PDB file of C-alpha atoms in Angstrom:
ATOM      1  CA  MET A   1       0.000   0.000   0.000  1.00  0.00           C
ATOM      2  CA  ILE A   2       2.849   2.375   0.888  1.00  0.00           C
ATOM      3  CA  ILE A   3       4.550   1.668  -2.453  1.00  0.00           C
ATOM      4  CA  ILE A   4       1.317   2.327  -4.347  1.00  0.00           C
ATOM      5  CA  LYS A   5       0.789   5.580  -2.412  1.00  0.00           C
ATOM      6  CA  GLU A   6       4.345   6.772  -3.151  1.00  0.00           C
ATOM      7  CA  ALA A   7       3.948   5.892  -6.831  1.00  0.00           C
ATOM      8  CA  PHE A   8       0.679   7.836  -6.941  1.00  0.00           C
ATOM      9  CA  LEU A   9       2.291  10.888  -5.334  1.00  0.00           C
ATOM     10  CA  THR A  10       5.191  10.738  -7.800  1.00  0.00           C
ATOM     11  CA  TYR A  11       2.801  10.443 -10.728  1.00  0.00           C
ATOM     12  CA  THR A  12       0.755  13.380  -9.366  1.00  0.00           C
ATOM     13  CA  LEU A  13       3.851  15.571  -9.074  1.00  0.00           C
ATOM     14  CA  PHE A  14       4.976  14.779 -12.618  1.00  0.00           C
ATOM     15  CA  PHE A  15       1.446  15.309 -13.926  1.00  0.00           C
ATOM     16  CA  LYS A  16       1.185  18.726 -12.236  1.00  0.00           C
ATOM     17  CA  LYS A  17       4.572  19.670 -13.569  1.00  0.00           C
ATOM     18  CA  GLY A  18       3.496  18.605 -17.066  1.00  0.00           C
ATOM     19  CA  VAL A  19       0.336  20.698 -16.850  1.00  0.00           C
ATOM     20  CA  GLU A  20       2.404  23.641 -15.621  1.00  0.00           C
ATOM     21  CA  ILE A  21       4.742  23.310 -18.618  1.00  0.00           C
ATOM     22  CA  LEU A  22       1.834  23.186 -21.040  1.00  0.00           C
ATOM     23  CA  LYS A  23       0.334  26.325 -19.511  1.00  0.00           C
ATOM     24  CA  THR A  24       3.552  28.302 -19.783  1.00  0.00           C
ATOM     25  CA  ALA A  25       3.616  30.595 -22.798  1.00  0.00           C
ATOM     26  CA  TYR A  26       7.242  31.021 -23.776  1.00  0.00           C
ATOM     27  CA  THR A  27       8.462  34.143 -25.484  1.00  0.00           C
ATOM     28  CA  VAL A  28      11.899  33.144 -26.694  1.00  0.00           C
ATOM     29  CA  GLY A  29      15.159  34.939 -27.308  1.00  0.00           C
ATOM     30  CA  ILE A  30      17.641  32.887 -29.319  1.00  0.00           C
ATOM     31  CA  TYR A  31      21.305  33.716 -28.803  1.00  0.00           C
ATOM     32  CA  CYS A  32      23.990  33.099 -31.447  1.00  0.00           C
ATOM     33  CA  ARG A  33      27.708  33.720 -31.016  1.00  0.00           C
ATOM     34  CA  LEU A  34      30.792  33.081 -33.121  1.00  0.00           C
ATOM     35  CA  SER A  35      34.373  34.077 -32.368  1.00  0.00           C
ATOM     36  CA  ARG A  36      37.957  33.459 -33.382  1.00  0.00           C
ATOM     37  CA  GLU A  37      38.004  30.655 -30.811  1.00  0.00           C
ATOM     38  CA  ASP A  38      35.810  28.762 -33.245  1.00  0.00           C
ATOM     39  CA  PHE A  39      38.348  28.758 -36.086  1.00  0.00           C
ATOM     40  CA  LYS A  40      39.714  25.339 -36.914  1.00  0.00           C
ATOM     41  CA  ASN A  41      42.777  24.872 -39.070  1.00  0.00           C
ATOM     42  CA  GLY A  42      42.360  28.412 -40.362  1.00  0.00           C
ATOM     43  CA  LYS A  43      38.757  27.850 -41.447  1.00  0.00           C
ATOM     44  CA  LYS A  44      35.457  28.436 -39.741  1.00  0.00           C
ATOM     45  CA  ASP A  45      33.538  25.324 -38.783  1.00  0.00           C
ATOM     46  CA  VAL A  46      30.512  25.631 -41.085  1.00  0.00           C
ATOM     47  CA  SER A  47      28.201  24.127 -38.454  1.00  0.00           C
ATOM     48  CA  MET A  48      29.139  26.973 -36.123  1.00  0.00           C
ATOM     49  CA  SER A  49      28.260  29.815 -38.488  1.00  0.00           C
ATOM     50  CA  ILE A  50      25.850  32.467 -37.256  1.00  0.00           C
ATOM     51  CA  LYS A  51      23.337  31.737 -40.007  1.00  0.00           C
ATOM     52  CA  ASN A  52      23.312  28.010 -39.316  1.00  0.00           C
ATOM     53  CA  GLN A  53      22.943  28.602 -35.590  1.00  0.00           C
ATOM     54  CA  GLN A  54      20.056  30.978 -36.171  1.00  0.00           C
ATOM     55  CA  ASP A  55      18.284  28.675 -38.639  1.00  0.00           C
ATOM     56  CA  MET A  56      18.556  25.712 -36.273  1.00  0.00           C
ATOM     57  CA  LEU A  57      17.303  27.646 -33.243  1.00  0.00           C
ATOM     58  CA  GLU A  58      14.397  29.207 -35.149  1.00  0.00           C
ATOM     59  CA  THR A  59      13.348  25.762 -36.362  1.00  0.00           C
ATOM     60  CA  TYR A  60      13.479  24.440 -32.791  1.00  0.00           C
ATOM     61  CA  VAL A  61      11.285  27.297 -31.510  1.00  0.00           C
ATOM     62  CA  ASN A  62       8.759  26.822 -34.333  1.00  0.00           C
ATOM     63  CA  GLU A  63       8.557  23.082 -33.698  1.00  0.00           C
ATOM     64  CA  LYS A  64       7.774  23.765 -30.046  1.00  0.00           C
ATOM     65  CA  GLY A  65       5.064  26.229 -31.016  1.00  0.00           C
ATOM     66  CA  TRP A  66       6.622  29.013 -28.974  1.00  0.00           C
ATOM     67  CA  VAL A  67       6.834  32.700 -29.831  1.00  0.00           C
ATOM     68  CA  LEU A  68      10.183  33.923 -31.147  1.00  0.00           C
ATOM     69  CA  SER A  69      10.790  37.427 -29.853  1.00  0.00           C
ATOM     70  CA  GLN A  70      14.249  38.193 -31.216  1.00  0.00           C
ATOM     71  CA  ALA A  71      17.583  36.755 -32.298  1.00  0.00           C
ATOM     72  CA  TYR A  72      20.521  38.201 -30.357  1.00  0.00           C
ATOM     73  CA  ILE A  73      23.804  37.935 -32.215  1.00  0.00           C
ATOM     74  CA  ASP A  74      27.467  38.481 -31.342  1.00  0.00           C
ATOM     75  CA  ASP A  75      29.725  37.778 -34.315  1.00  0.00           C
ATOM     76  CA  ASP A  76      33.503  37.657 -33.838  1.00  0.00           C
ATOM     77  CA  VAL A  77      33.168  38.154 -30.072  1.00  0.00           C
ATOM     78  CA  THR A  78      35.026  35.967 -27.584  1.00  0.00           C
ATOM     79  CA  GLY A  79      33.102  33.757 -25.201  1.00  0.00           C
ATOM     80  CA  THR A  80      35.502  34.439 -22.331  1.00  0.00           C
ATOM     81  CA  THR A  81      33.770  37.731 -21.581  1.00  0.00           C
ATOM     82  CA  PHE A  82      30.079  38.458 -21.123  1.00  0.00           C
ATOM     83  CA  ASP A  83      30.472  42.121 -22.038  1.00  0.00           C
ATOM     84  CA  ARG A  84      29.044  41.549 -25.521  1.00  0.00           C
ATOM     85  CA  PRO A  85      26.559  43.881 -27.254  1.00  0.00           C
ATOM     86  CA  GLY A  86      24.100  41.193 -28.297  1.00  0.00           C
ATOM     87  CA  PHE A  87      24.231  39.384 -24.974  1.00  0.00           C
ATOM     88  CA  GLN A  88      23.788  42.587 -22.954  1.00  0.00           C
ATOM     89  CA  LYS A  89      20.799  43.581 -25.113  1.00  0.00           C
ATOM     90  CA  MET A  90      19.286  40.165 -24.377  1.00  0.00           C
ATOM     91  CA  MET A  91      19.846  40.624 -20.626  1.00  0.00           C
ATOM     92  CA  ASP A  92      18.154  44.041 -20.784  1.00  0.00           C
ATOM     93  CA  ASP A  93      15.141  42.494 -22.523  1.00  0.00           C
ATOM     94  CA  ILE A  94      15.012  39.704 -19.932  1.00  0.00           C
ATOM     95  CA  LYS A  95      14.987  42.239 -17.098  1.00  0.00           C
ATOM     96  CA  SER A  96      12.284  44.192 -18.931  1.00  0.00           C
ATOM     97  CA  GLY A  97      10.137  41.059 -19.085  1.00  0.00           C
ATOM     98  CA  LEU A  98      10.184  40.820 -22.877  1.00  0.00           C
ATOM     99  CA  ILE A  99      11.450  37.226 -22.972  1.00  0.00           C
ATOM    100  CA  ASN A 100      11.180  34.325 -20.541  1.00  0.00           C
ATOM    101  CA  CYS A 101      13.182  31.675 -22.380  1.00  0.00           C
ATOM    102  CA  VAL A 102      16.712  31.702 -23.819  1.00  0.00           C
ATOM    103  CA  ILE A 103      17.962  29.092 -26.269  1.00  0.00           C
ATOM    104  CA  THR A 104      21.485  28.519 -27.579  1.00  0.00           C
ATOM    105  CA  LYS A 105      23.038  25.874 -29.804  1.00  0.00           C
ATOM    106  CA  ASP A 106      25.172  24.596 -26.925  1.00  0.00           C
ATOM    107  CA  LEU A 107      26.620  25.746 -23.617  1.00  0.00           C
ATOM    108  CA  SER A 108      29.775  27.153 -25.233  1.00  0.00           C
ATOM    109  CA  ARG A 109      27.676  29.688 -27.186  1.00  0.00           C
ATOM    110  CA  LEU A 110      26.547  31.155 -23.862  1.00  0.00           C
ATOM    111  CA  GLY A 111      30.184  31.547 -22.832  1.00  0.00           C
ATOM    112  CA  ARG A 112      33.577  29.970 -22.206  1.00  0.00           C
ATOM    113  CA  ASN A 113      34.162  31.401 -18.747  1.00  0.00           C
ATOM    114  CA  TYR A 114      33.161  28.695 -16.278  1.00  0.00           C
ATOM    115  CA  ILE A 115      32.384  30.962 -13.329  1.00  0.00           C
ATOM    116  CA  GLU A 116      30.529  33.613 -15.349  1.00  0.00           C
ATOM    117  CA  ALA A 117      28.568  31.026 -17.340  1.00  0.00           C
ATOM    118  CA  GLY A 118      27.363  29.426 -14.106  1.00  0.00           C
ATOM    119  CA  ARG A 119      26.524  32.826 -12.633  1.00  0.00           C
ATOM    120  CA  HIS A 120      24.428  33.775 -15.631  1.00  0.00           C
ATOM    121  CA  ARG A 121      22.583  30.450 -15.585  1.00  0.00           C
ATOM    122  CA  GLU A 122      21.732  31.156 -11.948  1.00  0.00           C
ATOM    123  CA  LEU A 123      20.649  34.660 -12.897  1.00  0.00           C
ATOM    124  CA  PHE A 124      18.330  33.240 -15.576  1.00  0.00           C
ATOM    125  CA  ASN A 125      16.786  31.050 -12.906  1.00  0.00           C
ATOM    126  CA  GLU A 126      16.367  33.948 -10.480  1.00  0.00           C
ATOM    127  CA  LEU A 127      14.632  35.980 -13.185  1.00  0.00           C
ATOM    128  CA  GLY A 128      12.296  33.117 -14.034  1.00  0.00           C
ATOM    129  CA  VAL A 129      13.869  32.465 -17.423  1.00  0.00           C
ATOM    130  CA  ARG A 130      14.132  28.970 -18.849  1.00  0.00           C
ATOM    131  CA  TYR A 131      17.486  28.234 -20.493  1.00  0.00           C
ATOM    132  CA  ILE A 132      18.004  25.532 -23.119  1.00  0.00           C
ATOM    133  CA  ALA A 133      21.291  24.469 -24.749  1.00  0.00           C
ATOM    134  CA  ILE A 134      20.097  22.075 -27.421  1.00  0.00           C
ATOM    135  CA  HIS A 135      23.196  20.061 -28.343  1.00  0.00           C
ATOM    136  CA  ASP A 136      24.237  19.633 -24.704  1.00  0.00           C
ATOM    137  CA  ASN A 137      20.762  18.427 -23.693  1.00  0.00           C
ATOM    138  CA  HIS A 138      20.612  21.113 -21.042  1.00  0.00           C
ATOM    139  CA  ASP A 139      17.209  22.404 -19.991  1.00  0.00           C
ATOM    140  CA  SER A 140      17.018  24.411 -16.762  1.00  0.00           C
ATOM    141  CA  LEU A 141      13.413  23.273 -16.301  1.00  0.00           C
ATOM    142  CA  ASN A 142      14.653  19.702 -15.860  1.00  0.00           C
ATOM    143  CA  ASP A 143      17.852  20.577 -13.978  1.00  0.00           C
ATOM    144  CA  GLU A 144      16.416  20.793 -10.477  1.00  0.00           C
ATOM    145  CA  TYR A 145      19.017  18.423  -9.090  1.00  0.00           C
ATOM    146  CA  ASN A 146      22.019  20.350 -10.485  1.00  0.00           C
ATOM    147  CA  ASN A 147      22.999  17.967 -13.228  1.00  0.00           C
ATOM    148  CA  ILE A 148      26.754  17.530 -12.757  1.00  0.00           C
ATOM    149  CA  SER A 149      27.366  17.274 -16.515  1.00  0.00           C
ATOM    150  CA  THR A 150      26.549  20.971 -17.063  1.00  0.00           C
ATOM    151  CA  PRO A 151      29.377  22.489 -14.940  1.00  0.00           C
ATOM    152  CA  ILE A 152      31.769  19.831 -16.263  1.00  0.00           C
ATOM    153  CA  LYS A 153      30.971  20.854 -19.837  1.00  0.00           C
ATOM    154  CA  GLU A 154      31.418  24.522 -18.894  1.00  0.00           C
ATOM    155  CA  ILE A 155      34.835  23.767 -17.417  1.00  0.00           C
ATOM    156  CA  MET A 156      35.775  21.965 -20.625  1.00  0.00           C
ATOM    157  CA  ASN A 157      34.605  24.971 -22.665  1.00  0.00           C
ATOM    158  CA  GLU A 158      36.858  27.250 -20.610  1.00  0.00           C
ATOM    159  CA  MET A 159      39.786  24.846 -20.994  1.00  0.00           C
ATOM    160  CA  TYR A 160      39.236  24.903 -24.765  1.00  0.00           C
ATOM    161  CA  ALA A 161      39.401  28.716 -24.802  1.00  0.00           C
ATOM    162  CA  ALA A 162      42.578  28.631 -22.686  1.00  0.00           C
ATOM    163  CA  ASP A 163      44.183  26.097 -25.034  1.00  0.00           C
ATOM    164  CA  ILE A 164      43.330  28.189 -28.113  1.00  0.00           C
ATOM    165  CA  SER A 165      44.809  31.248 -26.386  1.00  0.00           C
ATOM    166  CA  ARG A 166      48.064  29.424 -25.618  1.00  0.00           C
ATOM    167  CA  LYS A 167      48.375  28.200 -29.196  1.00  0.00           C
ATOM    168  CA  THR A 168      47.676  31.685 -30.564  1.00  0.00           C
ATOM    169  CA  ARG A 169      50.339  33.269 -28.355  1.00  0.00           C
ATOM    170  CA  SER A 170      52.823  30.575 -29.339  1.00  0.00           C
ATOM    171  CA  THR A 171      52.145  31.111 -33.046  1.00  0.00           C
ATOM    172  CA  LYS A 172      52.498  34.894 -32.735  1.00  0.00           C
ATOM    173  CA  LYS A 173      55.796  34.550 -30.890  1.00  0.00           C
ATOM    174  CA  LEU A 174      57.132  32.197 -33.566  1.00  0.00           C
ATOM    175  CA  MET A 175      56.117  34.616 -36.334  1.00  0.00           C
ATOM    176  CA  ALA A 176      57.653  37.519 -34.405  1.00  0.00           C
ATOM    177  CA  ASN A 177      60.991  35.716 -34.129  1.00  0.00           C
ATOM    178  CA  GLN A 178      60.840  35.014 -37.862  1.00  0.00           C
ATOM    179  CA  GLY A 179      60.297  38.711 -38.604  1.00  0.00           C
ATOM    180  CA  LYS A 180      56.851  38.159 -40.107  1.00  0.00           C
ATOM    181  CA  PHE A 181      54.169  40.825 -40.058  1.00  0.00           C
ATOM    182  CA  SER A 182      51.179  39.456 -38.149  1.00  0.00           C
ATOM    183  CA  ASN A 183      48.838  42.399 -37.574  1.00  0.00           C
ATOM    184  CA  SER A 184      45.555  42.905 -39.389  1.00  0.00           C
ATOM    185  CA  ARG A 185      46.553  46.318 -40.733  1.00  0.00           C
ATOM    186  CA  ALA A 186      49.849  47.486 -42.234  1.00  0.00           C
ATOM    187  CA  PRO A 187      51.559  50.655 -40.909  1.00  0.00           C
ATOM    188  CA  TYR A 188      50.661  53.871 -42.719  1.00  0.00           C
ATOM    189  CA  GLY A 189      52.866  54.042 -45.824  1.00  0.00           C
ATOM    190  CA  TYR A 190      52.951  50.270 -46.292  1.00  0.00           C
ATOM    191  CA  LEU A 191      50.695  47.544 -47.649  1.00  0.00           C
ATOM    192  CA  LYS A 192      50.571  43.834 -47.015  1.00  0.00           C
ATOM    193  CA  SER A 193      51.965  41.997 -50.018  1.00  0.00           C
ATOM    194  CA  LYS A 194      49.358  40.156 -52.085  1.00  0.00           C
ATOM    195  CA  GLU A 195      51.803  37.293 -52.504  1.00  0.00           C
ATOM    196  CA  ASP A 196      52.543  37.001 -48.774  1.00  0.00           C
ATOM    197  CA  LYS A 197      50.439  38.867 -46.200  1.00  0.00           C
ATOM    198  CA  HIS A 198      53.276  38.570 -43.680  1.00  0.00           C
ATOM    199  CA  VAL A 199      55.528  40.808 -45.808  1.00  0.00           C
ATOM    200  CA  LEU A 200      55.252  44.603 -46.079  1.00  0.00           C
ATOM    201  CA  ILE A 201      55.613  46.540 -49.329  1.00  0.00           C
ATOM    202  CA  ILE A 202      55.687  50.318 -49.815  1.00  0.00           C
ATOM    203  CA  ASP A 203      52.381  52.060 -50.516  1.00  0.00           C
ATOM    204  CA  GLU A 204      53.364  54.602 -53.170  1.00  0.00           C
ATOM    205  CA  ASN A 205      50.125  56.550 -52.646  1.00  0.00           C
ATOM    206  CA  VAL A 206      51.089  57.875 -49.201  1.00  0.00           C
ATOM    207  CA  ALA A 207      54.760  56.982 -48.722  1.00  0.00           C
ATOM    208  CA  HIS A 208      55.687  60.593 -49.492  1.00  0.00           C
ATOM    209  CA  ASN A 209      53.644  61.733 -46.467  1.00  0.00           C
ATOM    210  CA  VAL A 210      55.690  59.486 -44.205  1.00  0.00           C
ATOM    211  CA  LEU A 211      58.937  60.835 -45.684  1.00  0.00           C
ATOM    212  CA  ARG A 212      57.693  64.362 -45.122  1.00  0.00           C
ATOM    213  CA  ILE A 213      56.888  63.640 -41.468  1.00  0.00           C
ATOM    214  CA  PHE A 214      60.457  62.487 -40.844  1.00  0.00           C
ATOM    215  CA  GLU A 215      61.981  65.372 -42.787  1.00  0.00           C
ATOM    216  CA  MET A 216      59.973  67.949 -40.818  1.00  0.00           C
ATOM    217  CA  TYR A 217      60.760  66.268 -37.509  1.00  0.00           C
ATOM    218  CA  LEU A 218      64.503  66.097 -38.205  1.00  0.00           C
ATOM    219  CA  GLN A 219      64.427  69.761 -39.218  1.00  0.00           C
ATOM    220  CA  GLY A 220      63.095  70.660 -35.762  1.00  0.00           C
ATOM    221  CA  SER A 221      59.303  70.655 -36.127  1.00  0.00           C
ATOM    222  CA  THR A 222      57.370  69.234 -33.191  1.00  0.00           C
ATOM    223  CA  ALA A 223      54.840  66.448 -33.638  1.00  0.00           C
ATOM    224  CA  ARG A 224      52.073  68.950 -32.869  1.00  0.00           C
ATOM    225  CA  ALA A 225      53.337  71.326 -35.551  1.00  0.00           C
ATOM    226  CA  ILE A 226      53.513  68.524 -38.134  1.00  0.00           C
ATOM    227  CA  ALA A 227      49.961  67.448 -37.286  1.00  0.00           C
ATOM    228  CA  ASP A 228      48.738  71.031 -37.655  1.00  0.00           C
ATOM    229  CA  VAL A 229      50.319  71.322 -41.122  1.00  0.00           C
ATOM    230  CA  PHE A 230      48.732  68.063 -42.278  1.00  0.00           C
ATOM    231  CA  ASN A 231      45.351  69.170 -40.953  1.00  0.00           C
ATOM    232  CA  ARG A 232      45.574  72.572 -42.679  1.00  0.00           C
ATOM    233  CA  GLU A 233      46.376  70.808 -45.947  1.00  0.00           C
ATOM    234  CA  ASN A 234      43.445  68.400 -45.463  1.00  0.00           C
ATOM    235  CA  ILE A 235      45.647  65.331 -45.804  1.00  0.00           C
ATOM    236  CA  LEU A 236      43.640  62.213 -44.979  1.00  0.00           C
ATOM    237  CA  THR A 237      44.526  60.780 -41.583  1.00  0.00           C
ATOM    238  CA  ALA A 238      45.995  57.282 -41.427  1.00  0.00           C
ATOM    239  CA  ASN A 239      42.598  55.943 -40.310  1.00  0.00           C
ATOM    240  CA  ASP A 240      40.647  57.799 -42.985  1.00  0.00           C
ATOM    241  CA  TYR A 241      43.061  56.645 -45.663  1.00  0.00           C
ATOM    242  CA  PHE A 242      42.913  53.009 -44.571  1.00  0.00           C
ATOM    243  CA  TYR A 243      39.104  52.875 -44.565  1.00  0.00           C
ATOM    244  CA  SER A 244      38.954  54.657 -47.912  1.00  0.00           C
ATOM    245  CA  THR A 245      41.079  51.856 -49.410  1.00  0.00           C
ATOM    246  CA  ILE A 246      38.597  49.220 -48.275  1.00  0.00           C
ATOM    247  CA  GLY A 247      35.528  51.272 -49.202  1.00  0.00           C
ATOM    248  CA  LYS A 248      34.202  51.764 -45.678  1.00  0.00           C
ATOM    249  CA  PRO A 249      33.563  54.865 -43.538  1.00  0.00           C
ATOM    250  CA  ASN A 250      35.967  55.517 -40.683  1.00  0.00           C
ATOM    251  CA  PRO A 251      34.214  54.218 -37.521  1.00  0.00           C
ATOM    252  CA  PHE A 252      36.489  56.204 -35.213  1.00  0.00           C
ATOM    253  CA  LYS A 253      34.678  59.534 -35.027  1.00  0.00           C
ATOM    254  CA  ASN A 254      35.924  60.767 -31.652  1.00  0.00           C
ATOM    255  CA  ASN A 255      39.225  61.950 -33.120  1.00  0.00           C
ATOM    256  CA  LYS A 256      37.279  64.304 -35.432  1.00  0.00           C
ATOM    257  CA  ASN A 257      39.250  62.839 -38.337  1.00  0.00           C
ATOM    258  CA  LYS A 258      42.278  65.008 -37.603  1.00  0.00           C
ATOM    259  CA  TRP A 259      45.960  64.316 -37.293  1.00  0.00           C
ATOM    260  CA  GLY A 260      47.298  64.402 -33.735  1.00  0.00           C
ATOM    261  CA  SER A 261      50.743  64.574 -32.155  1.00  0.00           C
ATOM    262  CA  THR A 262      50.337  61.046 -30.757  1.00  0.00           C
ATOM    263  CA  THR A 263      49.835  59.574 -34.228  1.00  0.00           C
ATOM    264  CA  ILE A 264      52.827  61.491 -35.582  1.00  0.00           C
ATOM    265  CA  MET A 265      55.085  60.212 -32.788  1.00  0.00           C
ATOM    266  CA  GLN A 266      53.844  56.643 -33.264  1.00  0.00           C
ATOM    267  CA  ILE A 267      54.956  56.873 -36.895  1.00  0.00           C
ATOM    268  CA  ILE A 268      58.323  58.395 -36.005  1.00  0.00           C
ATOM    269  CA  LYS A 269      59.073  55.716 -33.406  1.00  0.00           C
ATOM    270  CA  ASN A 270      57.953  52.745 -35.510  1.00  0.00           C
ATOM    271  CA  PRO A 271      60.964  50.618 -36.605  1.00  0.00           C
ATOM    272  CA  ALA A 272      58.961  49.443 -39.641  1.00  0.00           C
ATOM    273  CA  TYR A 273      59.955  52.619 -41.506  1.00  0.00           C
ATOM    274  CA  TYR A 274      63.646  51.734 -41.476  1.00  0.00           C
ATOM    275  CA  GLY A 275      62.972  48.166 -42.633  1.00  0.00           C
ATOM    276  CA  ALA A 276      62.708  46.352 -39.309  1.00  0.00           C
ATOM    277  CA  MET A 277      59.773  44.309 -38.042  1.00  0.00           C
ATOM    278  CA  ALA A 278      58.752  45.082 -34.474  1.00  0.00           C
ATOM    279  CA  ASN A 279      56.333  42.636 -32.879  1.00  0.00           C
ATOM    280  CA  GLY A 280      55.258  41.990 -29.317  1.00  0.00           C
ATOM    281  CA  LYS A 281      54.554  45.647 -28.594  1.00  0.00           C
ATOM    282  CA  ARG A 282      51.435  44.749 -26.671  1.00  0.00           C
ATOM    283  CA  GLU A 283      50.016  41.736 -24.916  1.00  0.00           C
ATOM    284  CA  VAL A 284      46.634  40.643 -23.639  1.00  0.00           C
ATOM    285  CA  LYS A 285      46.556  40.108 -19.873  1.00  0.00           C
ATOM    286  CA  SER A 286      44.857  36.720 -20.108  1.00  0.00           C
ATOM    287  CA  PHE A 287      42.393  34.769 -22.215  1.00  0.00           C
ATOM    288  CA  LYS A 288      39.677  35.877 -19.781  1.00  0.00           C
ATOM    289  CA  ASN A 289      40.771  39.476 -19.311  1.00  0.00           C
ATOM    290  CA  LYS A 290      41.112  40.919 -22.804  1.00  0.00           C
ATOM    291  CA  SER A 291      42.560  44.246 -21.676  1.00  0.00           C
ATOM    292  CA  ILE A 292      45.746  45.125 -23.569  1.00  0.00           C
ATOM    293  CA  VAL A 293      49.011  46.089 -21.891  1.00  0.00           C
ATOM    294  CA  ARG A 294      51.663  48.066 -23.780  1.00  0.00           C
ATOM    295  CA  LYS A 295      55.167  46.694 -23.347  1.00  0.00           C
ATOM    296  CA  ASP A 296      58.386  48.689 -23.017  1.00  0.00           C
ATOM    297  CA  VAL A 297      60.507  49.092 -26.164  1.00  0.00           C
ATOM    298  CA  ASP A 298      63.245  46.848 -24.754  1.00  0.00           C
ATOM    299  CA  GLN A 299      60.672  44.028 -24.598  1.00  0.00           C
ATOM    300  CA  TRP A 300      59.713  44.268 -28.268  1.00  0.00           C
ATOM    301  CA  ILE A 301      60.870  41.576 -30.664  1.00  0.00           C
ATOM    302  CA  ILE A 302      62.673  43.511 -33.423  1.00  0.00           C
ATOM    303  CA  ILE A 303      64.049  41.756 -36.511  1.00  0.00           C
ATOM    304  CA  GLU A 304      66.145  43.864 -38.887  1.00  0.00           C
ATOM    305  CA  ASN A 305      65.987  43.972 -42.712  1.00  0.00           C
ATOM    306  CA  THR A 306      62.617  42.290 -43.187  1.00  0.00           C
ATOM    307  CA  HIS A 307      61.330  44.627 -45.912  1.00  0.00           C
ATOM    308  CA  GLN A 308      62.219  47.695 -47.959  1.00  0.00           C
ATOM    309  CA  PRO A 309      62.771  50.724 -45.688  1.00  0.00           C
ATOM    310  CA  LEU A 310      61.164  54.101 -46.310  1.00  0.00           C
ATOM    311  CA  ILE A 311      63.925  55.997 -44.499  1.00  0.00           C
ATOM    312  CA  PRO A 312      67.445  55.355 -43.152  1.00  0.00           C
ATOM    313  CA  HIS A 313      67.807  53.825 -39.693  1.00  0.00           C
ATOM    314  CA  ILE A 314      66.480  56.416 -37.253  1.00  0.00           C
ATOM    315  CA  SER A 315      67.187  54.927 -33.829  1.00  0.00           C
ATOM    316  CA  LYS A 316      70.112  57.310 -33.305  1.00  0.00           C
ATOM    317  CA  TRP A 317      67.794  60.310 -33.795  1.00  0.00           C
ATOM    318  CA  VAL A 318      64.596  59.241 -32.081  1.00  0.00           C
ATOM    319  CA  THR A 319      64.316  58.644 -28.350  1.00  0.00           C
TER     320      THR A 319
END
């Protein structure tokens, strides 16, 4: 009799829970994220693309008969931080009561920081938001007993991000010691060679501006004075020129599109102009903390004679 009574109580609890689920009207926010962590062998994993994530999540929501409120997207944003535009917009909408269910492809899309991922899952729960990670079979509605597999998977996601970070740093250091250019954008006055993106070639369109900067500086003009001359003559700034070459507007509007003394001095002190490759000027604090720290000149990795110089060696003039 006791066994029958316990079975009946269990059945009643599950039945009530099932009725409660059916009564819940879910307004869903789907979250898609892709970052450089998701590159494999130099190529993006097609199954991880933003479009494929979005298509899969929308199909899932439609099959459930729920209401899709919005897709929140962060493209090329690391999962080790939660300070992402799309994610923060989603959190604002959650707090405003616009959505009560969040769905991602898997737990790693939510984030690759174990502590922060767990904190945000708890926050979802506190705000009455159901969270589903489809490929990891995670559903907060059925996770009342703290399924141990979820934090284990989150730890593995963080370890993956840490491993990618170590490999990236190792690759950059190797390229630096080989004198290869590894930045996304060439110094003003140079271009990345079409034959080898790790080699710099002179940009004949603006090389004369660089030469003029050095000539004026060596003749006694201050960086501020040089910047003022360039501004009076309406010479495109380095940023404006770069974005004009790729057919896009300059997104950096705070500098009012003017030359400044800081930019002039950065050009004057850059070893690239006398044919040397200087790498390792900055470093990221950690794979979790993406803040950048500038390193002292004596910590740079400088390899001489890596490309054609624009000017003679200037180290004896510039301090």
